[in-house]
Amino acid sequence: AQRVTQPEKLLSVFKGAPVELKCNYSYSGSPELFWYVQYSRQRLQLLLRHISRESIKGFTADLNKGETSFHLKKPFAQEEDSAMYYCALLTTNTGNQFYFGTGTSLTVIP
Amino acid sequence: DVKVTQSSRYLVKRTGEKVFLECVQDMDHENMFWYRQDPGLGLRLIYFSYDVKMKEKGDIPEGYSVSREKKERFSLILESASTNQTSMYLCASSFRGDYQPQHFGDGTRLSIL
């Protein structure tokens, strides 16, 4: 069963425009959600997690349990934000298993 | 800083060969994972391990096996490589417990000819 859905494979925005990368999840337990980012030729790295409720590189994400969503947002996109973004769900009922979405490739147009 | 090291960045092997991919982490993490990353498919879990000598199948274990003889090392084995196993392979590790993120290696791009 698909636990994490990222509906957009590709997303292009102009520099300075707002950006939103969508993520929806399905999980009967209490969700622990993360966003990971992979810049060109770099390793996959943690961007932020919902429990921290922090802003990293200008990005924020709010967990909406009613809509089962964890969308990633940034008010003003920068060229250096161009990367592949993955939403991930951590389940703890059978150990720490992550479920990743299929990823969204963000391109910020200068 | 967490260090997850994969033994090779690029690897080319032939169909039918037995292939070993090695991963070492230096943070005393209990959990280790192997994924393959393919365009449009995201990350798919092959196998994971909660502890030494323990292993669990992920979503796509067919054609693969793993070994974890020491806590810091997790090996992925392609018993008889096939062309459909050409992919990017990612290793990750994490602490056990709530809200523990995974830390990834640089990946091994494996080509099976």
PDB file of N, CA, C and O in Angstrom, chain A residues 1 3 9 30-34 36 38 41-46 49-52 84 86 90-103, chain B residues 2-5 9-10 31 33 35 37-38 40-43 45 48 50 57-59 90 94-107:
ATOM      1  N   ALA A   1       0.844  -1.191   0.000  1.00  0.00           N
ATOM      2  CA  ALA A   1       0.000   0.000   0.000  1.00  0.00           C
ATOM      3  C   ALA A   1       0.886   1.250   0.000  1.00  0.00           C
ATOM      4  O   ALA A   1       1.879   1.287   0.715  1.00  0.00           O
ATOM      5  N   ARG A   3       2.095   4.464   1.104  1.00  0.00           N
ATOM      6  CA  ARG A   3       1.939   5.191   2.341  1.00  0.00           C
ATOM      7  C   ARG A   3       2.247   6.666   2.179  1.00  0.00           C
ATOM      8  O   ARG A   3       1.771   7.475   2.962  1.00  0.00           O
ATOM      9  N   LYS A   9       5.879  14.920 -10.044  1.00  0.00           N
ATOM     10  CA  LYS A   9       7.239  14.440 -10.304  1.00  0.00           C
ATOM     11  C   LYS A   9       8.171  15.610 -10.592  1.00  0.00           C
ATOM     12  O   LYS A   9       9.339  15.593 -10.239  1.00  0.00           O
ATOM     13  N   SER A  30       0.475   7.162  14.880  1.00  0.00           N
ATOM     14  CA  SER A  30       0.875   8.558  14.993  1.00  0.00           C
ATOM     15  C   SER A  30       2.046   8.810  14.040  1.00  0.00           C
ATOM     16  O   SER A  30       3.103   8.210  14.185  1.00  0.00           O
ATOM     17  N   PRO A  31       1.863   9.668  13.045  1.00  0.00           N
ATOM     18  CA  PRO A  31       2.892   9.797  11.995  1.00  0.00           C
ATOM     19  C   PRO A  31       4.105  10.605  12.431  1.00  0.00           C
ATOM     20  O   PRO A  31       3.994  11.565  13.183  1.00  0.00           O
ATOM     21  N   GLU A  32       5.244  10.177  11.958  1.00  0.00           N
ATOM     22  CA  GLU A  32       6.475  10.957  12.101  1.00  0.00           C
ATOM     23  C   GLU A  32       6.958  11.228  10.684  1.00  0.00           C
ATOM     24  O   GLU A  32       7.268  10.295   9.944  1.00  0.00           O
ATOM     25  N   LEU A  33       6.990  12.481  10.307  1.00  0.00           N
ATOM     26  CA  LEU A  33       7.234  12.837   8.904  1.00  0.00           C
ATOM     27  C   LEU A  33       8.482  13.677   8.742  1.00  0.00           C
ATOM     28  O   LEU A  33       8.840  14.471   9.621  1.00  0.00           O
ATOM     29  N   PHE A  34       9.113  13.491   7.603  1.00  0.00           N
ATOM     30  CA  PHE A  34      10.388  14.128   7.290  1.00  0.00           C
ATOM     31  C   PHE A  34      10.368  14.600   5.838  1.00  0.00           C
ATOM     32  O   PHE A  34       9.675  14.029   4.993  1.00  0.00           O
ATOM     33  N   TYR A  36      13.402  15.073   2.956  1.00  0.00           N
ATOM     34  CA  TYR A  36      14.796  14.916   2.588  1.00  0.00           C
ATOM     35  C   TYR A  36      15.033  15.631   1.268  1.00  0.00           C
ATOM     36  O   TYR A  36      14.136  15.739   0.427  1.00  0.00           O
ATOM     37  N   GLN A  38      17.969  16.096  -2.044  1.00  0.00           N
ATOM     38  CA  GLN A  38      19.179  15.610  -2.709  1.00  0.00           C
ATOM     39  C   GLN A  38      19.567  16.610  -3.795  1.00  0.00           C
ATOM     40  O   GLN A  38      18.883  16.709  -4.831  1.00  0.00           O
ATOM     41  N   ARG A  41      24.481  15.614  -7.494  1.00  0.00           N
ATOM     42  CA  ARG A  41      25.747  14.955  -7.175  1.00  0.00           C
ATOM     43  C   ARG A  41      26.058  14.941  -5.676  1.00  0.00           C
ATOM     44  O   ARG A  41      27.225  14.816  -5.287  1.00  0.00           O
ATOM     45  N   GLN A  42      25.050  15.092  -4.840  1.00  0.00           N
ATOM     46  CA  GLN A  42      25.267  15.029  -3.401  1.00  0.00           C
ATOM     47  C   GLN A  42      24.407  13.927  -2.798  1.00  0.00           C
ATOM     48  O   GLN A  42      23.487  13.418  -3.421  1.00  0.00           O
ATOM     49  N   ARG A  43      24.734  13.583  -1.566  1.00  0.00           N
ATOM     50  CA  ARG A  43      23.974  12.537  -0.902  1.00  0.00           C
ATOM     51  C   ARG A  43      22.630  13.067  -0.425  1.00  0.00           C
ATOM     52  O   ARG A  43      22.441  14.267  -0.251  1.00  0.00           O
ATOM     53  N   LEU A  44      21.730  12.148  -0.246  1.00  0.00           N
ATOM     54  CA  LEU A  44      20.421  12.476   0.312  1.00  0.00           C
ATOM     55  C   LEU A  44      20.616  12.952   1.752  1.00  0.00           C
ATOM     56  O   LEU A  44      21.313  12.307   2.532  1.00  0.00           O
ATOM     57  N   GLN A  45      20.005  14.068   2.084  1.00  0.00           N
ATOM     58  CA  GLN A  45      20.197  14.605   3.424  1.00  0.00           C
ATOM     59  C   GLN A  45      18.882  15.103   4.000  1.00  0.00           C
ATOM     60  O   GLN A  45      17.972  15.502   3.285  1.00  0.00           O
ATOM     61  N   LEU A  46      18.811  15.064   5.316  1.00  0.00           N
ATOM     62  CA  LEU A  46      17.616  15.507   6.010  1.00  0.00           C
ATOM     63  C   LEU A  46      17.448  17.015   5.855  1.00  0.00           C
ATOM     64  O   LEU A  46      18.398  17.775   6.078  1.00  0.00           O
ATOM     65  N   ARG A  49      12.099  17.882   9.896  1.00  0.00           N
ATOM     66  CA  ARG A  49      11.168  16.888  10.419  1.00  0.00           C
ATOM     67  C   ARG A  49      10.059  17.609  11.181  1.00  0.00           C
ATOM     68  O   ARG A  49      10.289  18.671  11.751  1.00  0.00           O
ATOM     69  N   HIS A  50       8.896  17.024  11.162  1.00  0.00           N
ATOM     70  CA  HIS A  50       7.737  17.753  11.662  1.00  0.00           C
ATOM     71  C   HIS A  50       7.847  17.997  13.161  1.00  0.00           C
ATOM     72  O   HIS A  50       7.376  19.022  13.667  1.00  0.00           O
ATOM     73  N   ILE A  51       8.504  17.110  13.868  1.00  0.00           N
ATOM     74  CA  ILE A  51       8.542  17.243  15.319  1.00  0.00           C
ATOM     75  C   ILE A  51       9.353  18.467  15.725  1.00  0.00           C
ATOM     76  O   ILE A  51       9.133  19.040  16.786  1.00  0.00           O
ATOM     77  N   SER A  52      10.280  18.890  14.862  1.00  0.00           N
ATOM     78  CA  SER A  52      11.143  20.012  15.219  1.00  0.00           C
ATOM     79  C   SER A  52      10.453  21.359  15.042  1.00  0.00           C
ATOM     80  O   SER A  52      10.857  22.342  15.664  1.00  0.00           O
ATOM     81  N   MET A  84      16.114  17.438  -5.836  1.00  0.00           N
ATOM     82  CA  MET A  84      15.069  16.428  -5.708  1.00  0.00           C
ATOM     83  C   MET A  84      14.651  16.399  -4.242  1.00  0.00           C
ATOM     84  O   MET A  84      15.514  16.327  -3.351  1.00  0.00           O
ATOM     85  N   TYR A  86      12.247  14.540  -1.278  1.00  0.00           N
ATOM     86  CA  TYR A  86      11.505  13.338  -0.914  1.00  0.00           C
ATOM     87  C   TYR A  86      10.809  13.541   0.428  1.00  0.00           C
ATOM     88  O   TYR A  86      11.424  14.000   1.399  1.00  0.00           O
ATOM     89  N   LEU A  90       8.006   7.800   8.888  1.00  0.00           N
ATOM     90  CA  LEU A  90       8.667   6.837   9.772  1.00  0.00           C
ATOM     91  C   LEU A  90       7.611   6.102  10.588  1.00  0.00           C
ATOM     92  O   LEU A  90       6.795   6.735  11.255  1.00  0.00           O
ATOM     93  N   THR A  91       7.631   4.779  10.488  1.00  0.00           N
ATOM     94  CA  THR A  91       6.733   3.981  11.314  1.00  0.00           C
ATOM     95  C   THR A  91       7.548   3.265  12.367  1.00  0.00           C
ATOM     96  O   THR A  91       8.659   2.818  12.093  1.00  0.00           O
ATOM     97  N   THR A  92       7.003   3.153  13.538  1.00  0.00           N
ATOM     98  CA  THR A  92       7.757   2.536  14.628  1.00  0.00           C
ATOM     99  C   THR A  92       7.105   1.273  15.149  1.00  0.00           C
ATOM    100  O   THR A  92       7.590   0.666  16.092  1.00  0.00           O
ATOM    101  N   ASN A  93       6.035   0.843  14.510  1.00  0.00           N
ATOM    102  CA  ASN A  93       5.365  -0.343  15.022  1.00  0.00           C
ATOM    103  C   ASN A  93       6.117  -1.619  14.684  1.00  0.00           C
ATOM    104  O   ASN A  93       5.973  -2.625  15.350  1.00  0.00           O
ATOM    105  N   THR A  94       6.917  -1.589  13.636  1.00  0.00           N
ATOM    106  CA  THR A  94       7.757  -2.744  13.297  1.00  0.00           C
ATOM    107  C   THR A  94       9.184  -2.285  13.126  1.00  0.00           C
ATOM    108  O   THR A  94       9.834  -2.551  12.126  1.00  0.00           O
ATOM    109  N   GLY A  95       9.670  -1.570  14.106  1.00  0.00           N
ATOM    110  CA  GLY A  95      11.011  -1.024  13.988  1.00  0.00           C
ATOM    111  C   GLY A  95      10.994   0.298  13.236  1.00  0.00           C
ATOM    112  O   GLY A  95       9.963   0.760  12.783  1.00  0.00           O
ATOM    113  N   ASN A  96      12.146   0.891  13.096  1.00  0.00           N
ATOM    114  CA  ASN A  96      12.200   2.213  12.470  1.00  0.00           C
ATOM    115  C   ASN A  96      12.259   2.093  10.961  1.00  0.00           C
ATOM    116  O   ASN A  96      13.327   2.199  10.360  1.00  0.00           O
ATOM    117  N   GLN A  97      11.127   1.863  10.334  1.00  0.00           N
ATOM    118  CA  GLN A  97      11.105   1.718   8.890  1.00  0.00           C
ATOM    119  C   GLN A  97      10.574   2.995   8.268  1.00  0.00           C
ATOM    120  O   GLN A  97       9.528   3.510   8.656  1.00  0.00           O
ATOM    121  N   PHE A  98      11.321   3.491   7.278  1.00  0.00           N
ATOM    122  CA  PHE A  98      10.927   4.673   6.541  1.00  0.00           C
ATOM    123  C   PHE A  98      10.215   4.279   5.263  1.00  0.00           C
ATOM    124  O   PHE A  98      10.571   3.310   4.605  1.00  0.00           O
ATOM    125  N   TYR A  99       9.196   5.059   4.915  1.00  0.00           N
ATOM    126  CA  TYR A  99       8.546   4.926   3.621  1.00  0.00           C
ATOM    127  C   TYR A  99       8.729   6.257   2.893  1.00  0.00           C
ATOM    128  O   TYR A  99       8.335   7.301   3.404  1.00  0.00           O
ATOM    129  N   PHE A 100       9.327   6.184   1.723  1.00  0.00           N
ATOM    130  CA  PHE A 100       9.610   7.382   0.950  1.00  0.00           C
ATOM    131  C   PHE A 100       8.598   7.548  -0.174  1.00  0.00           C
ATOM    132  O   PHE A 100       8.131   6.579  -0.771  1.00  0.00           O
ATOM    133  N   GLY A 101       8.291   8.811  -0.474  1.00  0.00           N
ATOM    134  CA  GLY A 101       7.532   9.092  -1.673  1.00  0.00           C
ATOM    135  C   GLY A 101       8.421   8.953  -2.894  1.00  0.00           C
ATOM    136  O   GLY A 101       9.621   8.685  -2.788  1.00  0.00           O
ATOM    137  N   THR A 102       7.837   9.136  -4.056  1.00  0.00           N
ATOM    138  CA  THR A 102       8.586   8.962  -5.309  1.00  0.00           C
ATOM    139  C   THR A 102       9.418  10.185  -5.668  1.00  0.00           C
ATOM    140  O   THR A 102      10.170  10.155  -6.628  1.00  0.00           O
ATOM    141  N   GLY A 103       9.275  11.260  -4.895  1.00  0.00           N
ATOM    142  CA  GLY A 103      10.137  12.412  -5.096  1.00  0.00           C
ATOM    143  C   GLY A 103       9.553  13.452  -6.040  1.00  0.00           C
ATOM    144  O   GLY A 103       8.774  13.134  -6.951  1.00  0.00           O
TER     145      GLY A 103
ATOM    146  N   VAL B   2      27.731  12.502  11.328  1.00  0.00           N
ATOM    147  CA  VAL B   2      27.537  11.097  10.981  1.00  0.00           C
ATOM    148  C   VAL B   2      28.220  10.786   9.670  1.00  0.00           C
ATOM    149  O   VAL B   2      28.147  11.553   8.714  1.00  0.00           O
ATOM    150  N   LYS B   3      28.877   9.646   9.637  1.00  0.00           N
ATOM    151  CA  LYS B   3      29.525   9.241   8.407  1.00  0.00           C
ATOM    152  C   LYS B   3      29.025   7.866   8.015  1.00  0.00           C
ATOM    153  O   LYS B   3      29.167   6.896   8.766  1.00  0.00           O
ATOM    154  N   VAL B   4      28.397   7.802   6.844  1.00  0.00           N
ATOM    155  CA  VAL B   4      28.000   6.531   6.261  1.00  0.00           C
ATOM    156  C   VAL B   4      28.800   6.383   4.977  1.00  0.00           C
ATOM    157  O   VAL B   4      28.664   7.209   4.071  1.00  0.00           O
ATOM    158  N   THR B   5      29.604   5.363   4.928  1.00  0.00           N
ATOM    159  CA  THR B   5      30.528   5.201   3.818  1.00  0.00           C
ATOM    160  C   THR B   5      30.180   3.967   3.003  1.00  0.00           C
ATOM    161  O   THR B   5      30.081   2.853   3.552  1.00  0.00           O
ATOM    162  N   ARG B   9      31.722   4.210  -5.451  1.00  0.00           N
ATOM    163  CA  ARG B   9      30.764   5.157  -6.043  1.00  0.00           C
ATOM    164  C   ARG B   9      30.206   4.612  -7.354  1.00  0.00           C
ATOM    165  O   ARG B   9      29.042   4.821  -7.674  1.00  0.00           O
ATOM    166  N   TYR B  10      31.058   3.924  -8.105  1.00  0.00           N
ATOM    167  CA  TYR B  10      30.652   3.357  -9.388  1.00  0.00           C
ATOM    168  C   TYR B  10      31.167   1.923  -9.467  1.00  0.00           C
ATOM    169  O   TYR B  10      32.278   1.635  -9.039  1.00  0.00           O
ATOM    170  N   ASN B  31      20.162   0.638  13.552  1.00  0.00           N
ATOM    171  CA  ASN B  31      19.456   0.307  12.314  1.00  0.00           C
ATOM    172  C   ASN B  31      20.299   0.620  11.087  1.00  0.00           C
ATOM    173  O   ASN B  31      20.947   1.664  11.010  1.00  0.00           O
ATOM    174  N   PHE B  33      20.048   0.173   6.576  1.00  0.00           N
ATOM    175  CA  PHE B  33      19.082  -0.027   5.499  1.00  0.00           C
ATOM    176  C   PHE B  33      19.793  -0.049   4.147  1.00  0.00           C
ATOM    177  O   PHE B  33      20.791   0.646   3.963  1.00  0.00           O
ATOM    178  N   TYR B  35      18.602   0.651   0.109  1.00  0.00           N
ATOM    179  CA  TYR B  35      17.572   1.068  -0.830  1.00  0.00           C
ATOM    180  C   TYR B  35      18.149   1.020  -2.242  1.00  0.00           C
ATOM    181  O   TYR B  35      19.345   1.150  -2.440  1.00  0.00           O
ATOM    182  N   GLN B  37      17.474   3.350  -5.769  1.00  0.00           N
ATOM    183  CA  GLN B  37      16.855   4.607  -6.190  1.00  0.00           C
ATOM    184  C   GLN B  37      16.784   4.615  -7.700  1.00  0.00           C
ATOM    185  O   GLN B  37      17.811   4.561  -8.388  1.00  0.00           O
ATOM    186  N   ASP B  38      15.569   4.690  -8.235  1.00  0.00           N
ATOM    187  CA  ASP B  38      15.361   4.696  -9.678  1.00  0.00           C
ATOM    188  C   ASP B  38      14.476   5.877 -10.043  1.00  0.00           C
ATOM    189  O   ASP B  38      13.539   6.207  -9.308  1.00  0.00           O
ATOM    190  N   GLY B  40      11.668   8.200 -11.047  1.00  0.00           N
ATOM    191  CA  GLY B  40      10.221   8.009 -11.083  1.00  0.00           C
ATOM    192  C   GLY B  40       9.685   7.017 -10.074  1.00  0.00           C
ATOM    193  O   GLY B  40       8.471   6.933  -9.867  1.00  0.00           O
ATOM    194  N   LEU B  41      10.580   6.271  -9.440  1.00  0.00           N
ATOM    195  CA  LEU B  41      10.152   5.268  -8.462  1.00  0.00           C
ATOM    196  C   LEU B  41      10.580   5.629  -7.043  1.00  0.00           C
ATOM    197  O   LEU B  41      10.178   4.974  -6.078  1.00  0.00           O
ATOM    198  N   GLY B  42      11.409   6.631  -6.904  1.00  0.00           N
ATOM    199  CA  GLY B  42      11.849   7.044  -5.577  1.00  0.00           C
ATOM    200  C   GLY B  42      12.796   6.037  -4.965  1.00  0.00           C
ATOM    201  O   GLY B  42      13.533   5.334  -5.661  1.00  0.00           O
ATOM    202  N   LEU B  43      12.761   5.958  -3.644  1.00  0.00           N
ATOM    203  CA  LEU B  43      13.588   5.006  -2.917  1.00  0.00           C
ATOM    204  C   LEU B  43      12.741   3.792  -2.547  1.00  0.00           C
ATOM    205  O   LEU B  43      11.666   3.937  -1.973  1.00  0.00           O
ATOM    206  N   LEU B  45      12.876   0.154  -0.499  1.00  0.00           N
ATOM    207  CA  LEU B  45      13.642  -0.549   0.520  1.00  0.00           C
ATOM    208  C   LEU B  45      13.872  -2.001   0.114  1.00  0.00           C
ATOM    209  O   LEU B  45      12.927  -2.724  -0.205  1.00  0.00           O
ATOM    210  N   PHE B  48      16.535  -4.350   5.583  1.00  0.00           N
ATOM    211  CA  PHE B  48      17.019  -3.558   6.707  1.00  0.00           C
ATOM    212  C   PHE B  48      17.376  -4.464   7.866  1.00  0.00           C
ATOM    213  O   PHE B  48      17.035  -5.658   7.872  1.00  0.00           O
ATOM    214  N   TYR B  50      17.923  -4.397  12.283  1.00  0.00           N
ATOM    215  CA  TYR B  50      17.803  -3.700  13.560  1.00  0.00           C
ATOM    216  C   TYR B  50      18.988  -3.946  14.472  1.00  0.00           C
ATOM    217  O   TYR B  50      19.184  -3.221  15.448  1.00  0.00           O
ATOM    218  N   LYS B  57      13.173  -8.310   5.449  1.00  0.00           N
ATOM    219  CA  LYS B  57      12.930  -7.976   4.050  1.00  0.00           C
ATOM    220  C   LYS B  57      12.192  -6.663   3.947  1.00  0.00           C
ATOM    221  O   LYS B  57      11.297  -6.370   4.753  1.00  0.00           O
ATOM    222  N   GLY B  58      12.566  -5.922   2.936  1.00  0.00           N
ATOM    223  CA  GLY B  58      11.852  -4.708   2.616  1.00  0.00           C
ATOM    224  C   GLY B  58      10.828  -4.975   1.530  1.00  0.00           C
ATOM    225  O   GLY B  58      10.252  -6.056   1.442  1.00  0.00           O
ATOM    226  N   ASP B  59      10.639  -3.993   0.668  1.00  0.00           N
ATOM    227  CA  ASP B  59       9.614  -4.120  -0.364  1.00  0.00           C
ATOM    228  C   ASP B  59      10.064  -4.920  -1.583  1.00  0.00           C
ATOM    229  O   ASP B  59       9.237  -5.517  -2.271  1.00  0.00           O
ATOM    230  N   LEU B  90      21.554   2.928  -2.285  1.00  0.00           N
ATOM    231  CA  LEU B  90      21.819   3.808  -1.149  1.00  0.00           C
ATOM    232  C   LEU B  90      21.780   3.022   0.147  1.00  0.00           C
ATOM    233  O   LEU B  90      20.856   2.245   0.383  1.00  0.00           O
ATOM    234  N   SER B  94      20.421   4.605  11.222  1.00  0.00           N
ATOM    235  CA  SER B  94      19.732   5.472  12.174  1.00  0.00           C
ATOM    236  C   SER B  94      19.766   4.841  13.555  1.00  0.00           C
ATOM    237  O   SER B  94      19.975   3.622  13.706  1.00  0.00           O
ATOM    238  N   PHE B  95      19.545   5.662  14.560  1.00  0.00           N
ATOM    239  CA  PHE B  95      19.323   5.157  15.904  1.00  0.00           C
ATOM    240  C   PHE B  95      17.933   4.569  15.977  1.00  0.00           C
ATOM    241  O   PHE B  95      17.026   4.938  15.218  1.00  0.00           O
ATOM    242  N   ARG B  96      17.731   3.670  16.882  1.00  0.00           N
ATOM    243  CA  ARG B  96      16.412   3.148  17.159  1.00  0.00           C
ATOM    244  C   ARG B  96      15.641   4.195  17.950  1.00  0.00           C
ATOM    245  O   ARG B  96      16.227   4.978  18.681  1.00  0.00           O
ATOM    246  N   GLY B  97      14.320   4.238  17.779  1.00  0.00           N
ATOM    247  CA  GLY B  97      13.525   5.147  18.598  1.00  0.00           C
ATOM    248  C   GLY B  97      12.754   6.152  17.775  1.00  0.00           C
ATOM    249  O   GLY B  97      12.935   6.278  16.563  1.00  0.00           O
ATOM    250  N   ASP B  98      11.901   6.890  18.448  1.00  0.00           N
ATOM    251  CA  ASP B  98      11.043   7.850  17.765  1.00  0.00           C
ATOM    252  C   ASP B  98      11.849   9.009  17.188  1.00  0.00           C
ATOM    253  O   ASP B  98      12.839   9.445  17.772  1.00  0.00           O
ATOM    254  N   TYR B  99      11.352   9.472  16.062  1.00  0.00           N
ATOM    255  CA  TYR B  99      11.858  10.699  15.434  1.00  0.00           C
ATOM    256  C   TYR B  99      13.328  10.646  15.035  1.00  0.00           C
ATOM    257  O   TYR B  99      13.949  11.677  14.840  1.00  0.00           O
ATOM    258  N   GLN B 100      13.884   9.448  14.918  1.00  0.00           N
ATOM    259  CA  GLN B 100      15.287   9.344  14.548  1.00  0.00           C
ATOM    260  C   GLN B 100      15.437   9.347  13.028  1.00  0.00           C
ATOM    261  O   GLN B 100      14.962   8.434  12.356  1.00  0.00           O
ATOM    262  N   PRO B 101      16.085  10.333  12.469  1.00  0.00           N
ATOM    263  CA  PRO B 101      16.223  10.394  11.010  1.00  0.00           C
ATOM    264  C   PRO B 101      17.244   9.376  10.514  1.00  0.00           C
ATOM    265  O   PRO B 101      18.106   8.920  11.252  1.00  0.00           O
ATOM    266  N   GLN B 102      17.151   9.065   9.244  1.00  0.00           N
ATOM    267  CA  GLN B 102      18.150   8.224   8.602  1.00  0.00           C
ATOM    268  C   GLN B 102      19.253   9.102   8.017  1.00  0.00           C
ATOM    269  O   GLN B 102      19.000  10.206   7.548  1.00  0.00           O
ATOM    270  N   HIS B 103      20.463   8.559   8.042  1.00  0.00           N
ATOM    271  CA  HIS B 103      21.618   9.228   7.467  1.00  0.00           C
ATOM    272  C   HIS B 103      22.114   8.367   6.310  1.00  0.00           C
ATOM    273  O   HIS B 103      22.291   7.158   6.473  1.00  0.00           O
ATOM    274  N   PHE B 104      22.358   9.005   5.177  1.00  0.00           N
ATOM    275  CA  PHE B 104      22.643   8.266   3.955  1.00  0.00           C
ATOM    276  C   PHE B 104      24.106   8.356   3.536  1.00  0.00           C
ATOM    277  O   PHE B 104      24.805   9.344   3.814  1.00  0.00           O
ATOM    278  N   GLY B 105      24.532   7.320   2.833  1.00  0.00           N
ATOM    279  CA  GLY B 105      25.819   7.345   2.163  1.00  0.00           C
ATOM    280  C   GLY B 105      25.709   8.034   0.806  1.00  0.00           C
ATOM    281  O   GLY B 105      24.628   8.484   0.406  1.00  0.00           O
ATOM    282  N   ASP B 106      26.830   8.098   0.100  1.00  0.00           N
ATOM    283  CA  ASP B 106      26.861   8.779  -1.201  1.00  0.00           C
ATOM    284  C   ASP B 106      26.207   7.974  -2.311  1.00  0.00           C
ATOM    285  O   ASP B 106      25.899   8.505  -3.370  1.00  0.00           O
ATOM    286  N   GLY B 107      26.021   6.692  -2.069  1.00  0.00           N
ATOM    287  CA  GLY B 107      25.404   5.857  -3.094  1.00  0.00           C
ATOM    288  C   GLY B 107      26.438   5.135  -3.947  1.00  0.00           C
ATOM    289  O   GLY B 107      27.580   5.593  -4.102  1.00  0.00           O
TER     290      GLY B 107
END
